[in-house]
Short mmCIF file of C-alpha atoms and ligand atoms in Angstrom, two decimals:
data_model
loop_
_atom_site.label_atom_id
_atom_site.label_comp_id
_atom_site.label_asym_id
_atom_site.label_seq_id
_atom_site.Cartn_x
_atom_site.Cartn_y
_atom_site.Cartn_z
CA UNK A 1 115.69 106.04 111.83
CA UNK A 2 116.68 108.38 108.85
CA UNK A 3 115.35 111.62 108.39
CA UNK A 4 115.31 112.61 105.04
CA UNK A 5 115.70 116.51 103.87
CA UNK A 6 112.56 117.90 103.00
CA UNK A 7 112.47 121.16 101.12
CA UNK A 8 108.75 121.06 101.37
CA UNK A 9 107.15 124.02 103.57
CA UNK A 10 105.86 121.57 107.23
CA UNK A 11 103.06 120.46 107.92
CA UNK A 12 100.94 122.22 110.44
CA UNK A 13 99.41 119.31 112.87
CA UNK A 14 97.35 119.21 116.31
CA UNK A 15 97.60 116.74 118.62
CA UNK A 16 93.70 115.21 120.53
CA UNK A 17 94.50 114.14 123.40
CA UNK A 18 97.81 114.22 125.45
CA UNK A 19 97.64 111.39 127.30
CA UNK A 20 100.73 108.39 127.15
CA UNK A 21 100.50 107.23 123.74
CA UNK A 22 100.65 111.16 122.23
CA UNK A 23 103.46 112.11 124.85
CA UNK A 24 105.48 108.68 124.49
CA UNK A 25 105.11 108.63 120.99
CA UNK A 26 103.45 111.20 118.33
CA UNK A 27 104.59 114.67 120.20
CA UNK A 28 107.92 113.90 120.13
CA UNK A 29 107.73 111.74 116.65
CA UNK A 30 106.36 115.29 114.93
CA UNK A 31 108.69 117.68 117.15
CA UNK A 32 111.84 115.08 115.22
CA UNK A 33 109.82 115.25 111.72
CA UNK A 34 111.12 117.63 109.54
CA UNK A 35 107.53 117.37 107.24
CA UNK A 36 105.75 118.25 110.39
CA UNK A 37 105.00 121.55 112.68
CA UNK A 38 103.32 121.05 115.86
CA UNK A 39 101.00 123.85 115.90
CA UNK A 40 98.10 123.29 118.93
CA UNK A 41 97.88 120.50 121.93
CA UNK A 42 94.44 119.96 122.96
CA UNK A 43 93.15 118.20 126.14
CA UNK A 44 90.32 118.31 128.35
CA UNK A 45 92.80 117.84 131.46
CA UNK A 46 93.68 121.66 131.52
CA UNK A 47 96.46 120.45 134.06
CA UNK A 48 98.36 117.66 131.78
CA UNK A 49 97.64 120.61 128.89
CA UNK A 50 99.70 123.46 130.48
CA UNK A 51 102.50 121.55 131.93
CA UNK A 52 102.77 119.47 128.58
CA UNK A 53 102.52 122.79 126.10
CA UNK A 54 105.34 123.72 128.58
CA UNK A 55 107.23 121.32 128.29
CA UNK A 56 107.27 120.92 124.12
CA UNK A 57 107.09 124.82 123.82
CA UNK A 58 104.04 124.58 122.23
CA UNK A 59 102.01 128.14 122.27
CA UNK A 60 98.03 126.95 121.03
CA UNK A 61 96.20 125.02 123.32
CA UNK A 62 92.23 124.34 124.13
CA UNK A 63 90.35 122.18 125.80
CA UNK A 64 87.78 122.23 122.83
CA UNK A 65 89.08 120.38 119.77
CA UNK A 66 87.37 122.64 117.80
CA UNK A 67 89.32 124.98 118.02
CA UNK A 68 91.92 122.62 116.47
CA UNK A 69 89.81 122.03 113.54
CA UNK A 70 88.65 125.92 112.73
CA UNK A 71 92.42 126.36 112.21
CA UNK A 72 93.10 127.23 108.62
CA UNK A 73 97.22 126.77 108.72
CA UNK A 74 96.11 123.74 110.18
CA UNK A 75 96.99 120.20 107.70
CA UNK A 76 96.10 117.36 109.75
CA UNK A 77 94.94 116.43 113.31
CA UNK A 78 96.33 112.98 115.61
CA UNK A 79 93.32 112.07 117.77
CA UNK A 80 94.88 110.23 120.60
CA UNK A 81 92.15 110.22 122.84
CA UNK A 82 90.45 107.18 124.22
CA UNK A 83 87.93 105.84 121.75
CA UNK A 84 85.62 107.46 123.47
CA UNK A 85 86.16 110.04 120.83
CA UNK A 86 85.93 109.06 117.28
CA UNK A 87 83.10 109.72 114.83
CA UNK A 88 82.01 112.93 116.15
CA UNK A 89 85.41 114.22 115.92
CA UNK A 90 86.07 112.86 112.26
CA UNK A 91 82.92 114.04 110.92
CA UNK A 92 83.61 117.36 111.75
CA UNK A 93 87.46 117.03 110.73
CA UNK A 94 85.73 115.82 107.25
CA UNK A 95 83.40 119.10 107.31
CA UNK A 96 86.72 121.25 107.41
CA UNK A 97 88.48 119.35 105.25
CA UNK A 98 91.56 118.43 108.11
CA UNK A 99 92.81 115.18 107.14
CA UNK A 100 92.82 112.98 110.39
CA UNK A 101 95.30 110.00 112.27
CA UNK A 102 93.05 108.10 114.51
CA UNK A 103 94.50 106.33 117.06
CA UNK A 104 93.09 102.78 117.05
CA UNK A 105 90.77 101.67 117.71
CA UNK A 106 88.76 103.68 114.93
CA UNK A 107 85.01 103.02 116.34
CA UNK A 108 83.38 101.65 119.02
CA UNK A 109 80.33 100.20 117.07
CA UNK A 110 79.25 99.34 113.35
CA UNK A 111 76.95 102.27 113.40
CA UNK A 112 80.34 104.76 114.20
CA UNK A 113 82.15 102.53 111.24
CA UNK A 114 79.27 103.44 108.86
CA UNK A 115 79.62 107.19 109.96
CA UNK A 116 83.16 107.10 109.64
CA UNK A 117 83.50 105.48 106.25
CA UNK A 118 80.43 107.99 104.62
CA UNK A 119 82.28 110.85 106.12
CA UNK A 120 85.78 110.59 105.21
CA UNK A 121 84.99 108.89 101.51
CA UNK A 122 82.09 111.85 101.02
CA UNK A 123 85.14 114.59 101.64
CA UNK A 124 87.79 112.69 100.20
CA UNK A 125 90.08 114.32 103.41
CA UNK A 126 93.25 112.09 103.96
CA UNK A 127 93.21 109.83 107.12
CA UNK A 128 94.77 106.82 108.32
CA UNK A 129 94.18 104.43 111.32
CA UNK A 130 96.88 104.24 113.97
CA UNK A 131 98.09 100.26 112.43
CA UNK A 132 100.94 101.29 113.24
CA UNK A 133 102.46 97.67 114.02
CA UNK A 134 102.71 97.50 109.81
CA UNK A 135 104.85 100.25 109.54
CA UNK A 136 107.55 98.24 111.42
CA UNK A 137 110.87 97.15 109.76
CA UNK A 138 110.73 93.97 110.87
CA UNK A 139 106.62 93.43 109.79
CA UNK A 140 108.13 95.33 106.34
CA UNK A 141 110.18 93.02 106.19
CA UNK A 142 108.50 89.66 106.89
CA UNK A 143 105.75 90.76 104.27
CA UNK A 144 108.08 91.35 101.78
CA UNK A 145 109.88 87.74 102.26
CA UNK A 146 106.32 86.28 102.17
CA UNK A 147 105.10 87.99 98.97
CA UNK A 148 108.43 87.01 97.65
CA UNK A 149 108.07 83.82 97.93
CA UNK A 150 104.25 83.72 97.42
CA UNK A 151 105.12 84.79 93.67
CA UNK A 152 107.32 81.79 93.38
CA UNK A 153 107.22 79.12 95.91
CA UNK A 154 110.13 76.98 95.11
CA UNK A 155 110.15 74.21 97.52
CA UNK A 156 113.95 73.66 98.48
CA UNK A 157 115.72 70.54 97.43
CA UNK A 158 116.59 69.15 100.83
CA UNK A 159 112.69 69.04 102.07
CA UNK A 160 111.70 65.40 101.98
CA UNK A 161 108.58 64.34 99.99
CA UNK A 162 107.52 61.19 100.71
CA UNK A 163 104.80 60.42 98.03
CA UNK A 164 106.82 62.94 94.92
CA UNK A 165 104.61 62.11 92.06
CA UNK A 166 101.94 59.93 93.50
CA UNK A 167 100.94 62.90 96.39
CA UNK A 168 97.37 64.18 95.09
CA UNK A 169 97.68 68.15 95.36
CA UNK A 170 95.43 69.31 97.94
CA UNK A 171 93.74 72.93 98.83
CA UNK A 172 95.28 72.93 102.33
CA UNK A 173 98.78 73.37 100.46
CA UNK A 174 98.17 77.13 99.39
CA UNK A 175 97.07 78.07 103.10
CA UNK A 176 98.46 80.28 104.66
CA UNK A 177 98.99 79.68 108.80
CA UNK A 178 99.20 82.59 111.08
CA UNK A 179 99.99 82.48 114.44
CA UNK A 180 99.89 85.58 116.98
CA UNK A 181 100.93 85.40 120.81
CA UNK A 182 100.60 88.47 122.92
CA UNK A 183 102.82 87.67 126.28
CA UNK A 184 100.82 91.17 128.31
CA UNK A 185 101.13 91.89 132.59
CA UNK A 186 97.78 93.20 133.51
CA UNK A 187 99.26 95.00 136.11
CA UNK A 188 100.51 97.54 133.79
CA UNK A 189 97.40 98.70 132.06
CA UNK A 190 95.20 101.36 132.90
CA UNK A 191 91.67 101.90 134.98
CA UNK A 192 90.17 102.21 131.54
CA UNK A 193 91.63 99.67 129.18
CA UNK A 194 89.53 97.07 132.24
CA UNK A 195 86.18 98.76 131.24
CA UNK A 196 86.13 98.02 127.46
CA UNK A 197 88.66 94.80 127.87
CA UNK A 198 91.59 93.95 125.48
CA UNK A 199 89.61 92.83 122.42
CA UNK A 200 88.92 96.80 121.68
CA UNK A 201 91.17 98.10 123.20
CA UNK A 202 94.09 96.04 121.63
CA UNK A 203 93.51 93.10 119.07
CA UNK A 204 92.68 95.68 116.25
CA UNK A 205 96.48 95.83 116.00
CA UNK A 206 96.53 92.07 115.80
CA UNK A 207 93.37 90.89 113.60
CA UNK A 208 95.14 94.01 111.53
CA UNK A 209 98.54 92.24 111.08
CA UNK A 210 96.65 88.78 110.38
CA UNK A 211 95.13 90.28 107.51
CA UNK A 212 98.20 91.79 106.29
CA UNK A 213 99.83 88.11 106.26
CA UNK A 214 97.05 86.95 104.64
CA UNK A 215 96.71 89.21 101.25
CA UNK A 216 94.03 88.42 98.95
CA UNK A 217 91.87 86.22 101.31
CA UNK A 218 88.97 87.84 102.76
CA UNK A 219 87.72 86.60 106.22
CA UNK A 220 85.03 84.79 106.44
CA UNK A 221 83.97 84.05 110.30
CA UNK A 222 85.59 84.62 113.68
CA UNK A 223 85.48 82.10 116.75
CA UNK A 224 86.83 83.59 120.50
CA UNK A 225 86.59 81.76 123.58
CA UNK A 226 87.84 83.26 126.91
CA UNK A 227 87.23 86.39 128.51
CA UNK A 228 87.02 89.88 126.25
CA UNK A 229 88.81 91.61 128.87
CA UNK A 230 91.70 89.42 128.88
CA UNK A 231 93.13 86.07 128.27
CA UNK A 232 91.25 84.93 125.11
CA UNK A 233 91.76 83.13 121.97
CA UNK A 234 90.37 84.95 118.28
CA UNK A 235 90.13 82.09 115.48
CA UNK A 236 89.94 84.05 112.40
CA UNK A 237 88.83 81.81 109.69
CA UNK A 238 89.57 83.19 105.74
CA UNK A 239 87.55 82.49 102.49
CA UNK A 240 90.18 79.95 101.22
CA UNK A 241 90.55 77.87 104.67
CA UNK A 242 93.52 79.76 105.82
CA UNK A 243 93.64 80.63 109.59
CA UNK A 244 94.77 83.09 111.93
CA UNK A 245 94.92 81.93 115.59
CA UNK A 246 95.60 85.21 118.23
CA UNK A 247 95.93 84.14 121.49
CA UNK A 248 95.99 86.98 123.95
CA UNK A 249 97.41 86.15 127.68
CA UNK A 250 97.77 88.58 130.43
CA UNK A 251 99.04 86.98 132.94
CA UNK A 252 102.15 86.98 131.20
CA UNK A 253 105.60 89.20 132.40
CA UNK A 254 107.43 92.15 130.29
CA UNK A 255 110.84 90.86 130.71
CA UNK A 256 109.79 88.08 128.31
CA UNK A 257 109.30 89.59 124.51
CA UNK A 258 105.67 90.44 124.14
CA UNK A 259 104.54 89.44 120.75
CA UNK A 260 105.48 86.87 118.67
CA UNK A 261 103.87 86.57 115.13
CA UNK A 262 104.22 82.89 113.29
CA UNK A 263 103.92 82.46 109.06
CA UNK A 264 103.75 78.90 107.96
CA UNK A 265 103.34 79.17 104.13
CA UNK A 266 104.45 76.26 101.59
CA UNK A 267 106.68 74.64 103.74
CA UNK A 268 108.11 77.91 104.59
CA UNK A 269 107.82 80.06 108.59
CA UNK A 270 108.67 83.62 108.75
CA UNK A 271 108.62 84.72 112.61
CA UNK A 272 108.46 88.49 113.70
CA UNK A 273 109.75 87.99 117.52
CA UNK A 274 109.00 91.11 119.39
CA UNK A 275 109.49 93.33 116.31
CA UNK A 276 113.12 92.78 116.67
CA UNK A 277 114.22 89.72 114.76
CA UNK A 278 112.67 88.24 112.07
CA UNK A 279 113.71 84.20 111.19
CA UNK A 280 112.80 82.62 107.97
CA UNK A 281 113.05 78.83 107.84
CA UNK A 282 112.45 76.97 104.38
CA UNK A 283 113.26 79.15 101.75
CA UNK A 284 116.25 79.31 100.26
CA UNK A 285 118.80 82.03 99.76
CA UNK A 286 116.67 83.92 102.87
CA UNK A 287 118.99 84.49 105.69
CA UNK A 288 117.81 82.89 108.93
CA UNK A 289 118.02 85.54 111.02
CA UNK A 290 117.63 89.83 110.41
CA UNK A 291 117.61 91.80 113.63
CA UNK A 292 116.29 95.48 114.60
CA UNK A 293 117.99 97.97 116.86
CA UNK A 294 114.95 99.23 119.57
CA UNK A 295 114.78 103.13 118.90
CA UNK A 296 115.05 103.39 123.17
CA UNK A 297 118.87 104.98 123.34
CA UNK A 298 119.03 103.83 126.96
CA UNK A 299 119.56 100.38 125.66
CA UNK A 300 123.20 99.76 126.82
CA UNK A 301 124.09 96.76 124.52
CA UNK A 302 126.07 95.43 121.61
CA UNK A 303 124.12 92.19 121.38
CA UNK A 304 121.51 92.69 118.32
CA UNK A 305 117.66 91.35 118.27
CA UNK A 306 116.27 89.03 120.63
CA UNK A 307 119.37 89.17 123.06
CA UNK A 308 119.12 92.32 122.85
CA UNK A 309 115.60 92.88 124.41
CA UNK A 310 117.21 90.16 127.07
CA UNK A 311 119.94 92.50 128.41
CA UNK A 312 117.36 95.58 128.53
CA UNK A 313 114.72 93.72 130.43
CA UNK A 314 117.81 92.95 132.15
CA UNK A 315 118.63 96.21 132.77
CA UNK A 316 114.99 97.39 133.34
CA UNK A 317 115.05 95.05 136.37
CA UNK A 318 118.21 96.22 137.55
CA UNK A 319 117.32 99.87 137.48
CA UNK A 320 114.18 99.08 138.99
CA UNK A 321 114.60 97.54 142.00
CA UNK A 322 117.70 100.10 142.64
CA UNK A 323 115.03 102.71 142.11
CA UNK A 324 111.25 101.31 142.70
CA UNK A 325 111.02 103.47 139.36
CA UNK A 326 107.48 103.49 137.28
CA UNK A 327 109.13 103.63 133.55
CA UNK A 328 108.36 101.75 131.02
CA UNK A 329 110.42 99.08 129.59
CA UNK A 330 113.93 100.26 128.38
CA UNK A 331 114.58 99.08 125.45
CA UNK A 332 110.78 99.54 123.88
CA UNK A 333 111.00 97.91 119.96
CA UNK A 334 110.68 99.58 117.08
CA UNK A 335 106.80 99.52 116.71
CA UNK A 336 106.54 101.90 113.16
CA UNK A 337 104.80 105.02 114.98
CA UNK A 338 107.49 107.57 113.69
CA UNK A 339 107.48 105.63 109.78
CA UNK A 340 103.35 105.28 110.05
CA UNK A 341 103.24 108.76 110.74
CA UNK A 342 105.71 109.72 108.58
CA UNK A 343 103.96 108.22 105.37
CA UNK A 344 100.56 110.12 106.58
CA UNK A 345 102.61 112.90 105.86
CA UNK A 346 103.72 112.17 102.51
CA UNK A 347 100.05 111.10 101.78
CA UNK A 348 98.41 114.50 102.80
CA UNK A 349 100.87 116.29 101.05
CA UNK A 350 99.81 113.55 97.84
CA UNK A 351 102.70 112.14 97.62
CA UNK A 352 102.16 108.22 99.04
CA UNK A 353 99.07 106.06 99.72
CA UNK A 354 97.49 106.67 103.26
CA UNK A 355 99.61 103.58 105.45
CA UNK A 356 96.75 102.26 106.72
CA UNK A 357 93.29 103.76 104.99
CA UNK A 358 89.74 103.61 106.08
CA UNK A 359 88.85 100.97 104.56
CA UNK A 360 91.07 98.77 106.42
CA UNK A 361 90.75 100.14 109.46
CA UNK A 362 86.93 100.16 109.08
CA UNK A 363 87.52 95.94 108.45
CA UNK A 364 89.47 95.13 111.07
CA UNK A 365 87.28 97.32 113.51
CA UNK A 366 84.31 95.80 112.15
CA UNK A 367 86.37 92.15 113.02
CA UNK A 368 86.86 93.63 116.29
CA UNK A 369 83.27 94.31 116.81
CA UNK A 370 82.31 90.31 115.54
CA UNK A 371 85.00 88.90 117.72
CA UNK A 372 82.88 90.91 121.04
CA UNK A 373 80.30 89.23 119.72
CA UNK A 374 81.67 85.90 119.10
CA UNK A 375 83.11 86.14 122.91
CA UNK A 376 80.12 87.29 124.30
CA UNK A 377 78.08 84.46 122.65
CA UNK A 378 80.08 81.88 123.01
CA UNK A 379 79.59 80.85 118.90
CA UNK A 380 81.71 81.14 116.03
CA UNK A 381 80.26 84.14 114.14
CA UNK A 382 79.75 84.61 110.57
CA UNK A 383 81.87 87.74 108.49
CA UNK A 384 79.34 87.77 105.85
CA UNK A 385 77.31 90.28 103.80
CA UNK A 386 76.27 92.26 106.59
CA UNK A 387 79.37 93.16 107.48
CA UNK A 388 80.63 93.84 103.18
CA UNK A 389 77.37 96.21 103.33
CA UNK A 390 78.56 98.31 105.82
CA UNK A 391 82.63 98.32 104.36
CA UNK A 392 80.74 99.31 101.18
CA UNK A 393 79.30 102.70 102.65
N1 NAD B 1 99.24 102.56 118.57
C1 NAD B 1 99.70 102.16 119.74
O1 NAD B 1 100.74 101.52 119.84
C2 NAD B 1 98.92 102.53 120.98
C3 NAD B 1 99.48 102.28 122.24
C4 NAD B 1 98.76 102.70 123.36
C5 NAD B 1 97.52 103.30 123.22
N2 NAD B 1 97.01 103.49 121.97
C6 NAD B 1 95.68 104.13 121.80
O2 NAD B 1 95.85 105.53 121.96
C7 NAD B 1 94.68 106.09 122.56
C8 NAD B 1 95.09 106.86 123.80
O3 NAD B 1 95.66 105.99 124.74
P1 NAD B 1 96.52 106.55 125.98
O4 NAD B 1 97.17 105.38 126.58
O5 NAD B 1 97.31 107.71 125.55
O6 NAD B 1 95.32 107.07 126.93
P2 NAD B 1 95.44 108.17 128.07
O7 NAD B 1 94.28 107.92 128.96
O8 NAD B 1 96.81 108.17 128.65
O9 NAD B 1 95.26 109.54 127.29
C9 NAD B 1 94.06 109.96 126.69
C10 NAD B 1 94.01 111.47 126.81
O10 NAD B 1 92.89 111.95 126.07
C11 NAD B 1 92.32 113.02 126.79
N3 NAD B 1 90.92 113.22 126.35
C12 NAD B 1 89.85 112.42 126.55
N4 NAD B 1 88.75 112.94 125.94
C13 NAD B 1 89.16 114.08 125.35
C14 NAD B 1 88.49 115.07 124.56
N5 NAD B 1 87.18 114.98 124.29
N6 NAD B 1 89.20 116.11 124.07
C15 NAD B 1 90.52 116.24 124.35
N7 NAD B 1 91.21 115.33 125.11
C16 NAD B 1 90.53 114.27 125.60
C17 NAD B 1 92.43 112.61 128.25
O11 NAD B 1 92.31 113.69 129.13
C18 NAD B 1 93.83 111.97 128.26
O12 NAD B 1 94.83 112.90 128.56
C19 NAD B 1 93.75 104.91 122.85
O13 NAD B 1 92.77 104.83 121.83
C20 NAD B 1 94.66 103.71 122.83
O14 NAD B 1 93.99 102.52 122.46
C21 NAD B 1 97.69 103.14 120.88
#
């Protein structure tokens, strides 16, 4: 990843919460940004907060995030806690004007979204939702092949049409298909992630990405069947008849690539394979096949994309059973944290849109919330004017 000079004075920022996904991912992404200062570390684990500020050489930390938020020099605050915190903590934020980076997912009810949206609209602070699965190169990418081509769909020569001339044109030929597999090992998650189950704790990254894909169209009603801890199946259904089918497995193994996202458009698929390939089929002049490096520098390899993330599982595997090690994967993909939170810089400073702004995050959390439901009741569930009332808070 490039880092661009910055003559800019930094960014002062706090991290919330200093559990894996700050230390794996946000700590050190703001210790490399040259926008950013890393000015307090707040947890309510006093242990994890000492040896942490230790090891970052960080010199403010509390175990009350207010203390965060009563800083003056302070720009911006990361909230990686569990969602057990949320619209409390971004309320107050909002009060004293700290623009906020929420970790997903944003609320835990429609009652927080409704707080959440008032709040951060009312003070006008900057904030973005941790989407950070959009921010990817290879997502990038795919969306800009598929707008591309949505602009001007020319179906290529070689495609056989049967009917030509006589073929009635029919509605389902502007859908758009999307297709989302998560491949997860429930051995790897934490205590926690069991009490809430997967549909919080991870589709909003999903239903997120399917409404990316999808642009204009607005969903309409959500369908899940299976389990909302694990192993279910979200049918998202969109205002023009398009769909977006997320099927969520975890009983699945990490050696195999995790998440595999499927466009059908027009005769044309774009597929995002673990974040580190993208293939385009069906549209001419589009190579078949860009690849993405992972970020992970202990990936030992000269093979590019999907072979890649072969030989580090490989190499995972090797390392581990030499070692009975508890890492996490070598060769992790290139997810977007660093560029997410990179652009959340730019827009507090003014200078780019917020990546992924409250309003979206509030939807898809509010999708999250209806595909509980739809779980929990067994029914498809509406996305209707209850739902637009609360967005429009
Ligand atoms: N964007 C992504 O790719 C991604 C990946 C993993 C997790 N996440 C999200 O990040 C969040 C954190 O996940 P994690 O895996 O780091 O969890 P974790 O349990 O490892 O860490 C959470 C930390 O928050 C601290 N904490 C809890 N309440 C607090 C409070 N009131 N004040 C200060 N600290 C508090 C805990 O002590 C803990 O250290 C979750 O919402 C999760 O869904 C996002």
């Amino acid at each position: 990843m490039t880092e661009q000079k910055d003559t800019l004075k930094p960014l002062q920022v706090g991290v919330v919460g200093c559990g894996a996904m700050a230390t794996g991912q946000h700590i050190p992404n703001i210790i490399k940004n040259p926008r950013l200062k890393l000015k307090w570390l707040c947890d309510i684990n006093t242990q994890m907060l000492s040896e942490k500020a230790k090891q970052y050489g960080v010199l403010h930390t509390t175990t009350n995030y207010s203390d965060v938020l009563n800083d003056t020099e302070i720009d911006f605050v990361v909230l990686a806690t569990t969602h057990s915190l949320r619209g409390q903590f971004i309320s107050e934020a909002a009060e004293k004007k700290k623009g906020v980076y929420v970790e997903k997912p944003m609320a835990v009810n429609s009652r927080e979204i409704g707080d959440i949206l008032k709040a951060v609209r009312k003070s006008g602070i900057p904030f973005c939702v941790g989407h950070n699965r959009r921010s990817s190169p290879a997502v990038k990418d795919a969306l800009a092949v598929l707008q591309k081509y949505e602009a001007n769909p020319k179906i290529p020569s070689w495609r056989l049409d049967r009917n030509s001339w006589l073929r009635p044109q029919i509605p389902e030929e502007n859908h758009c298909q999307v297709l989302i597999r998560i491949n997860d090992d429930i051995l790897t998650w934490k205590p926690w992630s069991f009490e809430d189950g997967m549909i919080l704790n991870e589709m909003a990254h999903f239903i997120d990405l399917a409404n990316l894909f999808m642009g204009v169209r607005e969903p309409v009603n959500i369908y899940v069947m299976g389990s909302s801890r694990t192993d279910f199946t979200i049918l998202i259904g969109y205002n023009d008849g398009s769909l977006a089918t997320l099927a969520h497995s975890g009983c699945g193994t990490l050696d195999y690539p995790k998440e595999l996202i499927e466009i059908t458009y027009k005769g044309a698929m774009i597929a995002v394979d673990h974040s580190m390939e993208v293939r385009v089929s069906g549209i001419e002049g589009e190579p078949f096949r860009r690849t993405y490096p992972s970020p992970d520098t202990r990936v030992r390899t000269d093979k590019k994309g999907i072979e890649a993330f072969y030989e580090s599982a490989r190499q995972t595997i090797q390392e581990r059973t030499k070692q009975h090690n508890n890492e996490i994967f070598i060769g992790f993909p290139e997810k977007g944290h660093y560029a997410h939170l990179d652009q959340f810089a730019q827009c507090v400073r003014g200078l780019a849109p917020s990546p992924c702004d409250v309003l979206s995050g509030a939807k898809v959390t509010m999708m999250v919330l209806k595909a509980i439901e739809s779980c929990k009741l067994g029914l498809p569930v509406r996305f209707g004017p209850d739902e637009y009332q609360i967005l429009s808070l």
